[in-house]
Amino acid sequence: MTMFVLRAMGDALAAAGSMGWEILWPLILGFTLSGVIQAVVRTEAITRLMQDDSPRAISVATGLGALSSSCSYAAVALARALFRKGASLSSAMAFEVASTNLVVELGLILAFVMGWQFTVAEFVGGPIMIILIALGFRLWMRGRILDAARDQADRGLAGSMEGHAAMDMSVGGDQGFWRRLLSKPGVTSVSQYFVMDWASVIRDIVIGLLIAGAFEAWVPKRWLQAVFLEGHPTLAFVIDPIIGPLLAMVSFVCSVGNVPLAAVLWNGGISFGGVISFVFADLIIIPIIVIYRRYYGLRAALRITAIFYGAMVLAGYVVELVFTPLGLIPTNRHLSIVTSSITWNYTTWLNIAFLAVGAVLVAVFVRSGSWSMLHAMSGTPDHDDEPRHHPATR
């Protein structure tokens, strides 16, 4: 019995490690590009355009979110900070959704692990979900419950990754994009965003890989096919987008960490809309729902969760309805997310190259004296959620 348990654990860990090796270089590339974008884009001056739930305000919030970090906890904390500074709750939530579902690193990892169709679906379904959430908030988050949510937000109760959300390491000045990026403060800023973003999501990536590895090693594919009604496409279309977010809620995995599990579920027979709704659901995992309660109060947290869930399900339906007649739904249910051994193929060479890039950025981060930022990332902002600028990037 002991040997059976050890063998089963070994199989799951081996599968998780194999998945991690397969997705390593696109993760490093994604976080590097994200660091470049965040380093040269100053966002604080545009928050005044987010004071209502007009199409313009929602669009601005969505654009800003897509340029920010993919850490779900930091996104939730920053959305509360924007709300406290005067942004409408709808705009703050649009920012929150975009900053975890429309970021470059998620698109890259989806394309590499699951195929370009899933990346396109993410960037088509994300704005649809944001529109549905904005409509839901306009109809169901107003009056006394909105006032109560703002009063609760103004209490400033700590959630998670408050310090990370409050840090602004972007490079100011009137110089052009490349001059700011290639300057010493610009390179330092990229390294800071790179390391801080990795530190904020590494837990979710590891947990996601472990869960995906366990599913791959322990759960027979025929069980997943039965749950997801693979032999009944009409029923699967209706049921799977409802199941997808529920699985995400109890997996406790957010951000890019849920992509390996999404690949396992796709191999197991979940519908296209179901896997998209699963990926979208990083913002309603149970720990984040608890944070919503601390930030906005119980009634508002329940409504936020319900609106998000409904929007994720509907977005899954819409994406599948649009992609099916266009012939964009993949037929490959055998994604190669686990390899038997590491070989000298293009993945290995790319991993080595991007590990070198990551090592350089980490070295710049350490040499710039930014190490203390890691200790502050989970702390509470010092001044009412105002962004804190690191001396090296002013």
Short mmCIF file of C-alpha atoms in Angstrom, two decimals:
data_model
loop_
_atom_site.label_atom_id
_atom_site.label_comp_id
_atom_site.label_asym_id
_atom_site.label_seq_id
_atom_site.Cartn_x
_atom_site.Cartn_y
_atom_site.Cartn_z
CA MET A 1 0.00 0.00 0.00
CA THR A 2 2.81 2.39 0.88
CA MET A 3 4.55 1.69 -2.41
CA PHE A 4 1.30 2.31 -4.30
CA VAL A 5 0.83 5.69 -2.60
CA LEU A 6 4.45 6.68 -3.21
CA ARG A 7 4.21 5.63 -6.86
CA ALA A 8 1.00 7.60 -7.32
CA MET A 9 2.55 10.68 -5.73
CA GLY A 10 5.63 10.26 -7.88
CA ASP A 11 3.51 10.06 -11.02
CA ALA A 12 1.65 13.24 -10.10
CA LEU A 13 4.87 15.12 -9.28
CA ALA A 14 6.50 13.91 -12.49
CA ALA A 15 3.51 15.09 -14.52
CA ALA A 16 3.56 18.47 -12.74
CA GLY A 17 7.29 18.86 -13.33
CA SER A 18 6.93 17.95 -17.00
CA MET A 19 4.16 20.52 -17.44
CA GLY A 20 6.28 23.14 -15.68
CA TRP A 21 9.20 22.47 -18.03
CA GLU A 22 6.95 22.71 -21.09
CA ILE A 23 5.52 26.12 -20.11
CA LEU A 24 8.66 27.69 -18.61
CA TRP A 25 9.91 29.79 -21.51
CA PRO A 26 6.53 31.30 -22.48
CA LEU A 27 6.02 32.25 -18.83
CA ILE A 28 9.38 34.03 -18.68
CA LEU A 29 8.72 35.74 -22.03
CA GLY A 30 5.25 36.79 -20.92
CA PHE A 31 6.41 38.28 -17.63
CA THR A 32 9.29 40.05 -19.38
CA LEU A 33 6.95 41.68 -21.90
CA SER A 34 4.53 42.54 -19.11
CA GLY A 35 7.39 44.17 -17.19
CA VAL A 36 8.35 46.23 -20.25
CA ILE A 37 4.77 47.47 -20.66
CA GLN A 38 4.30 48.31 -16.99
CA ALA A 39 7.68 50.04 -16.78
CA VAL A 40 6.90 52.66 -19.42
CA VAL A 41 3.14 53.14 -19.00
CA ARG A 42 2.06 55.53 -16.25
CA THR A 43 -1.54 54.88 -15.24
CA GLU A 44 -2.29 57.07 -12.26
CA ALA A 45 -3.27 60.17 -14.25
CA ILE A 46 -5.94 58.27 -16.16
CA THR A 47 -7.89 57.04 -13.12
CA ARG A 48 -9.92 60.27 -13.16
CA LEU A 49 -11.49 58.97 -16.39
CA MET A 50 -12.93 55.99 -14.50
CA GLN A 51 -15.36 57.85 -12.24
CA ASP A 52 -18.54 56.47 -13.84
CA ASP A 53 -19.74 53.38 -15.66
CA SER A 54 -19.91 54.95 -19.12
CA PRO A 55 -18.55 53.01 -22.13
CA ARG A 56 -15.55 55.35 -22.17
CA ALA A 57 -14.75 54.74 -18.50
CA ILE A 58 -15.13 50.96 -18.88
CA SER A 59 -12.90 51.04 -21.98
CA VAL A 60 -10.21 53.03 -20.16
CA ALA A 61 -10.34 50.66 -17.20
CA THR A 62 -10.10 47.65 -19.51
CA GLY A 63 -7.11 49.08 -21.34
CA LEU A 64 -5.28 49.93 -18.12
CA GLY A 65 -5.99 46.49 -16.72
CA ALA A 66 -4.63 44.78 -19.82
CA LEU A 67 -1.35 46.69 -19.34
CA SER A 68 -0.90 45.62 -15.72
CA SER A 69 0.07 42.54 -13.74
CA SER A 70 -1.64 39.16 -13.97
CA CYS A 71 -1.64 38.53 -10.22
CA SER A 72 -5.29 38.05 -9.23
CA TYR A 73 -4.78 39.08 -5.60
CA ALA A 74 -2.92 42.25 -6.58
CA ALA A 75 -5.61 43.04 -9.18
CA VAL A 76 -8.35 42.71 -6.55
CA ALA A 77 -6.43 44.97 -4.15
CA LEU A 78 -5.72 47.58 -6.83
CA ALA A 79 -9.36 47.59 -7.93
CA ARG A 80 -10.37 48.41 -4.34
CA ALA A 81 -7.76 51.20 -4.30
CA LEU A 82 -9.19 52.67 -7.52
CA PHE A 83 -12.69 52.49 -6.05
CA ARG A 84 -11.55 54.35 -2.94
CA LYS A 85 -9.95 57.07 -5.08
CA GLY A 86 -13.24 57.77 -6.86
CA ALA A 87 -13.47 55.25 -9.68
CA SER A 88 -16.88 53.66 -10.12
CA LEU A 89 -17.17 50.09 -8.89
CA SER A 90 -17.99 48.96 -12.45
CA SER A 91 -14.81 50.56 -13.80
CA ALA A 92 -12.74 49.14 -10.95
CA MET A 93 -14.07 45.65 -11.67
CA ALA A 94 -13.45 46.05 -15.41
CA PHE A 95 -9.85 46.89 -14.55
CA GLU A 96 -9.68 43.84 -12.27
CA VAL A 97 -10.98 41.44 -14.92
CA ALA A 98 -8.76 42.82 -17.67
CA SER A 99 -5.64 42.70 -15.50
CA THR A 100 -5.96 38.94 -15.06
CA ASN A 101 -7.68 37.82 -18.27
CA LEU A 102 -6.39 40.16 -20.99
CA VAL A 103 -2.68 40.29 -20.15
CA VAL A 104 0.07 39.25 -22.52
CA GLU A 105 1.51 36.43 -20.40
CA LEU A 106 -1.84 34.62 -20.25
CA GLY A 107 -2.25 34.90 -24.02
CA LEU A 108 1.21 33.48 -24.60
CA ILE A 109 0.82 30.54 -22.24
CA LEU A 110 -2.61 29.70 -23.67
CA ALA A 111 -1.24 29.76 -27.21
CA PHE A 112 1.74 27.59 -26.39
CA VAL A 113 -0.01 25.05 -24.17
CA MET A 114 -3.46 24.84 -25.77
CA GLY A 115 -3.33 26.51 -29.18
CA TRP A 116 -3.89 29.93 -30.69
CA GLN A 117 -7.66 29.42 -30.82
CA PHE A 118 -7.81 29.55 -27.03
CA THR A 119 -5.83 32.78 -26.98
CA VAL A 120 -8.19 34.34 -29.50
CA ALA A 121 -11.16 33.08 -27.45
CA GLU A 122 -9.67 34.64 -24.32
CA PHE A 123 -9.28 38.04 -25.95
CA VAL A 124 -12.73 37.85 -27.56
CA GLY A 125 -14.51 36.55 -24.49
CA GLY A 126 -12.75 38.87 -22.03
CA PRO A 127 -14.33 42.10 -23.34
CA ILE A 128 -17.70 40.32 -23.61
CA MET A 129 -17.42 39.33 -19.96
CA ILE A 130 -16.49 42.88 -18.97
CA ILE A 131 -19.54 44.29 -20.79
CA LEU A 132 -21.80 41.75 -19.04
CA ILE A 133 -20.27 42.62 -15.67
CA ALA A 134 -20.76 46.34 -16.29
CA LEU A 135 -24.42 45.72 -17.15
CA GLY A 136 -24.82 43.50 -14.09
CA PHE A 137 -23.36 46.15 -11.81
CA ARG A 138 -25.55 48.86 -13.33
CA LEU A 139 -28.65 46.76 -12.66
CA TRP A 140 -27.78 45.10 -9.37
CA MET A 141 -25.05 47.10 -7.58
CA ARG A 142 -26.52 50.50 -6.84
CA GLY A 143 -28.26 52.49 -4.13
CA ARG A 144 -27.75 51.44 -0.53
CA ILE A 145 -25.71 48.34 -1.29
CA LEU A 146 -23.24 50.40 -3.33
CA ASP A 147 -23.01 53.01 -0.57
CA ALA A 148 -22.41 50.25 1.97
CA ALA A 149 -19.70 48.77 -0.26
CA ARG A 150 -17.93 52.14 -0.49
CA ASP A 151 -18.14 52.63 3.29
CA GLN A 152 -16.64 49.18 3.82
CA ALA A 153 -13.92 49.84 1.23
CA ASP A 154 -12.99 53.08 2.97
CA ARG A 155 -12.26 51.14 6.15
CA GLY A 156 -9.14 49.89 4.37
CA LEU A 157 -9.16 46.34 5.72
CA ALA A 158 -6.17 44.38 4.44
CA GLY A 159 -6.66 41.54 1.98
CA SER A 160 -3.73 40.00 0.11
CA MET A 161 -0.89 41.49 -1.96
CA GLU A 162 -1.81 44.99 -0.79
CA GLY A 163 1.79 46.14 -0.91
CA HIS A 164 2.33 44.79 -4.41
CA ALA A 165 -0.82 46.48 -5.68
CA ALA A 166 0.30 49.83 -4.23
CA MET A 167 3.77 49.81 -5.80
CA ASP A 168 4.35 51.88 -8.92
CA MET A 169 7.79 51.26 -10.43
CA SER A 170 7.07 52.85 -13.82
CA VAL A 171 9.52 55.34 -15.33
CA GLY A 172 8.39 58.93 -15.67
CA GLY A 173 9.66 61.69 -17.92
CA ASP A 174 8.93 63.06 -21.38
CA GLN A 175 11.38 60.86 -23.25
CA GLY A 176 10.20 58.39 -25.86
CA PHE A 177 9.36 54.76 -25.26
CA TRP A 178 12.77 53.31 -26.17
CA ARG A 179 14.79 55.96 -24.34
CA ARG A 180 12.88 55.34 -21.13
CA LEU A 181 12.97 51.58 -21.56
CA LEU A 182 16.72 51.34 -22.28
CA SER A 183 17.75 53.84 -19.62
CA LYS A 184 19.15 52.54 -16.34
CA PRO A 185 15.90 53.34 -14.47
CA GLY A 186 13.95 51.66 -17.28
CA VAL A 187 15.90 48.40 -17.11
CA THR A 188 15.68 48.48 -13.31
CA SER A 189 11.92 49.00 -13.52
CA VAL A 190 11.50 46.04 -15.89
CA SER A 191 13.50 43.86 -13.49
CA GLN A 192 11.37 45.00 -10.56
CA TYR A 193 8.09 44.22 -12.31
CA PHE A 194 9.49 40.91 -13.56
CA VAL A 195 10.58 39.72 -10.12
CA MET A 196 7.57 41.10 -8.26
CA ASP A 197 5.09 39.58 -10.70
CA TRP A 198 6.84 36.22 -10.52
CA ALA A 199 6.86 36.38 -6.72
CA SER A 200 3.16 37.21 -6.63
CA VAL A 201 2.02 34.32 -8.84
CA ILE A 202 4.60 31.58 -8.25
CA ARG A 203 2.43 30.04 -5.52
CA ASP A 204 -0.53 29.80 -7.89
CA ILE A 205 1.60 28.42 -10.71
CA VAL A 206 3.05 25.69 -8.46
CA ILE A 207 -0.35 24.81 -6.99
CA GLY A 208 -1.88 24.78 -10.46
CA LEU A 209 0.83 22.47 -11.76
CA LEU A 210 0.42 20.12 -8.79
CA ILE A 211 -3.36 19.97 -9.22
CA ALA A 212 -3.04 19.47 -12.97
CA GLY A 213 -0.41 16.80 -12.40
CA ALA A 214 -2.69 15.00 -9.95
CA PHE A 215 -5.61 15.14 -12.40
CA GLU A 216 -3.40 13.88 -15.23
CA ALA A 217 -1.96 11.01 -13.18
CA TRP A 218 -4.89 9.99 -11.00
CA VAL A 219 -8.18 10.82 -12.71
CA PRO A 220 -9.11 8.43 -15.54
CA LYS A 221 -9.97 10.30 -18.72
CA ARG A 222 -13.24 8.36 -19.05
CA TRP A 223 -14.40 9.84 -15.73
CA LEU A 224 -13.81 13.37 -16.99
CA GLN A 225 -15.52 12.52 -20.26
CA ALA A 226 -18.57 11.31 -18.32
CA VAL A 227 -18.67 14.45 -16.15
CA PHE A 228 -18.32 16.75 -19.16
CA LEU A 229 -20.82 14.78 -21.27
CA GLU A 230 -18.38 14.46 -24.14
CA GLY A 231 -20.65 12.17 -26.15
CA HIS A 232 -23.57 14.62 -25.92
CA PRO A 233 -22.44 17.89 -27.56
CA THR A 234 -25.69 19.79 -26.99
CA LEU A 235 -25.81 18.94 -23.30
CA ALA A 236 -22.08 19.63 -22.99
CA PHE A 237 -22.58 23.07 -24.55
CA VAL A 238 -25.22 23.87 -21.92
CA ILE A 239 -23.67 22.24 -18.84
CA ASP A 240 -19.89 22.61 -19.18
CA PRO A 241 -19.70 26.44 -18.97
CA ILE A 242 -21.72 26.14 -15.74
CA ILE A 243 -19.34 23.51 -14.34
CA GLY A 244 -16.13 25.26 -15.41
CA PRO A 245 -16.20 28.20 -12.97
CA LEU A 246 -17.32 25.91 -10.14
CA LEU A 247 -14.23 23.76 -10.65
CA ALA A 248 -12.08 26.89 -10.66
CA MET A 249 -13.67 28.13 -7.43
CA VAL A 250 -12.70 25.02 -5.47
CA SER A 251 -9.28 24.58 -7.11
CA PHE A 252 -7.98 27.72 -5.31
CA VAL A 253 -5.80 28.44 -8.36
CA CYS A 254 -5.82 31.80 -10.09
CA SER A 255 -4.05 33.75 -12.81
CA VAL A 256 -1.91 31.80 -15.27
CA GLY A 257 -1.67 28.92 -12.80
CA ASN A 258 -4.98 27.48 -13.99
CA VAL A 259 -3.88 26.99 -17.62
CA PRO A 260 -2.23 23.56 -17.08
CA LEU A 261 -5.41 22.30 -15.40
CA ALA A 262 -7.48 23.81 -18.22
CA ALA A 263 -5.41 21.76 -20.67
CA VAL A 264 -6.05 18.59 -18.65
CA LEU A 265 -9.79 19.34 -18.60
CA TRP A 266 -9.77 19.94 -22.37
CA ASN A 267 -8.07 16.59 -22.91
CA GLY A 268 -10.74 15.13 -20.62
CA GLY A 269 -13.59 16.32 -22.80
CA ILE A 270 -14.83 19.66 -21.43
CA SER A 271 -16.49 21.82 -24.09
CA PHE A 272 -14.75 24.82 -25.66
CA GLY A 273 -17.05 27.23 -23.84
CA GLY A 274 -16.55 25.27 -20.62
CA VAL A 275 -12.78 25.58 -20.69
CA ILE A 276 -13.01 29.31 -21.47
CA SER A 277 -15.38 29.91 -18.55
CA PHE A 278 -12.98 27.91 -16.35
CA VAL A 279 -10.02 30.11 -17.31
CA PHE A 280 -12.08 33.26 -16.73
CA ALA A 281 -13.01 32.18 -13.19
CA ASP A 282 -9.74 33.07 -11.47
CA LEU A 283 -11.46 36.00 -9.74
CA ILE A 284 -14.09 33.95 -7.92
CA ILE A 285 -11.94 31.34 -6.22
CA ILE A 286 -12.89 30.94 -2.57
CA PRO A 287 -9.94 32.91 -1.05
CA ILE A 288 -10.74 35.89 -3.27
CA ILE A 289 -14.46 35.74 -2.38
CA VAL A 290 -13.37 36.00 1.27
CA ILE A 291 -11.32 39.09 0.34
CA TYR A 292 -14.38 40.61 -1.40
CA ARG A 293 -16.23 40.22 1.89
CA ARG A 294 -13.48 42.09 3.74
CA TYR A 295 -13.28 44.80 1.09
CA TYR A 296 -16.94 45.44 0.33
CA GLY A 297 -19.09 43.63 2.91
CA LEU A 298 -20.98 40.34 2.73
CA ARG A 299 -23.96 41.46 0.63
CA ALA A 300 -21.79 43.19 -1.96
CA ALA A 301 -19.37 40.24 -2.05
CA LEU A 302 -22.20 37.82 -2.79
CA ARG A 303 -23.51 40.04 -5.59
CA ILE A 304 -20.03 40.56 -7.05
CA THR A 305 -19.49 36.79 -7.07
CA ALA A 306 -22.91 36.12 -8.61
CA ILE A 307 -22.44 38.76 -11.33
CA PHE A 308 -18.95 37.50 -12.14
CA TYR A 309 -20.13 33.89 -12.27
CA GLY A 310 -23.06 34.71 -14.55
CA ALA A 311 -20.84 36.77 -16.86
CA MET A 312 -18.26 33.96 -17.08
CA VAL A 313 -20.91 31.38 -17.97
CA LEU A 314 -22.54 33.63 -20.57
CA ALA A 315 -19.16 34.57 -22.07
CA GLY A 316 -18.39 30.86 -22.45
CA TYR A 317 -21.66 30.36 -24.31
CA VAL A 318 -21.10 33.36 -26.59
CA VAL A 319 -17.53 32.36 -27.45
CA GLU A 320 -18.56 28.85 -28.43
CA LEU A 321 -21.54 30.10 -30.43
CA VAL A 322 -19.27 32.49 -32.35
CA PHE A 323 -16.36 30.12 -32.86
CA THR A 324 -18.37 27.05 -33.94
CA PRO A 325 -19.69 28.34 -37.30
CA LEU A 326 -16.28 29.89 -38.02
CA GLY A 327 -14.61 26.50 -37.61
CA LEU A 328 -12.27 27.83 -34.92
CA ILE A 329 -12.88 25.20 -32.24
CA PRO A 330 -9.90 22.79 -32.06
CA THR A 331 -10.52 19.08 -32.53
CA ASN A 332 -7.26 17.94 -30.90
CA ARG A 333 -8.09 16.41 -27.50
CA HIS A 334 -4.56 15.10 -26.99
CA LEU A 335 -2.55 18.16 -26.02
CA SER A 336 1.06 17.26 -25.25
CA ILE A 337 1.33 18.72 -21.77
CA VAL A 338 3.34 15.87 -20.27
CA THR A 339 6.55 14.43 -21.70
CA SER A 340 8.28 11.24 -20.59
CA SER A 341 11.70 12.90 -20.42
CA ILE A 342 13.56 16.11 -21.18
CA THR A 343 15.16 16.02 -24.62
CA TRP A 344 17.27 18.45 -26.63
CA ASN A 345 14.39 19.93 -28.56
CA TYR A 346 13.32 23.51 -29.19
CA THR A 347 11.59 23.71 -25.80
CA THR A 348 14.83 22.92 -23.99
CA TRP A 349 16.84 25.46 -25.99
CA LEU A 350 14.20 28.15 -25.50
CA ASN A 351 14.03 27.38 -21.78
CA ILE A 352 17.81 27.80 -21.50
CA ALA A 353 17.74 31.08 -23.44
CA PHE A 354 14.90 32.59 -21.42
CA LEU A 355 16.31 31.32 -18.12
CA ALA A 356 19.37 33.38 -19.02
CA VAL A 357 17.14 36.41 -19.64
CA GLY A 358 15.41 35.83 -16.31
CA ALA A 359 18.76 35.47 -14.54
CA VAL A 360 19.91 38.83 -15.93
CA LEU A 361 16.73 40.55 -14.75
CA VAL A 362 17.02 38.98 -11.29
CA ALA A 363 20.65 40.14 -11.10
CA VAL A 364 19.61 43.70 -12.02
CA PHE A 365 16.85 43.53 -9.38
CA VAL A 366 19.29 42.45 -6.66
CA ARG A 367 22.05 44.90 -7.64
CA SER A 368 19.58 47.81 -7.67
CA GLY A 369 18.84 47.27 -3.99
CA SER A 370 15.23 46.29 -4.64
CA TRP A 371 15.25 43.17 -2.48
CA SER A 372 13.29 44.89 0.29
CA MET A 373 10.33 45.25 -2.06
CA LEU A 374 9.68 41.51 -1.79
CA HIS A 375 9.19 41.86 1.95
CA ALA A 376 6.74 44.74 1.44
CA MET A 377 4.62 43.16 -1.30
CA SER A 378 2.19 41.48 1.12
CA GLY A 379 2.05 44.42 3.50
CA THR A 380 -0.44 47.23 3.84
CA PRO A 381 0.09 50.48 1.92
CA ASP A 382 1.38 53.28 4.10
CA HIS A 383 -0.86 56.08 2.82
CA ASP A 384 -4.40 55.09 1.99
CA ASP A 385 -3.56 52.93 -1.00
CA GLU A 386 -1.54 55.61 -2.78
CA PRO A 387 1.02 54.15 -5.20
CA ARG A 388 4.49 53.95 -3.72
CA HIS A 389 7.34 54.81 -6.06
CA HIS A 390 10.65 53.03 -5.75
CA PRO A 391 13.62 55.42 -5.70
CA ALA A 392 15.37 53.61 -8.56
CA THR A 393 12.57 54.36 -11.03
CA ARG A 394 11.57 57.91 -10.25
#
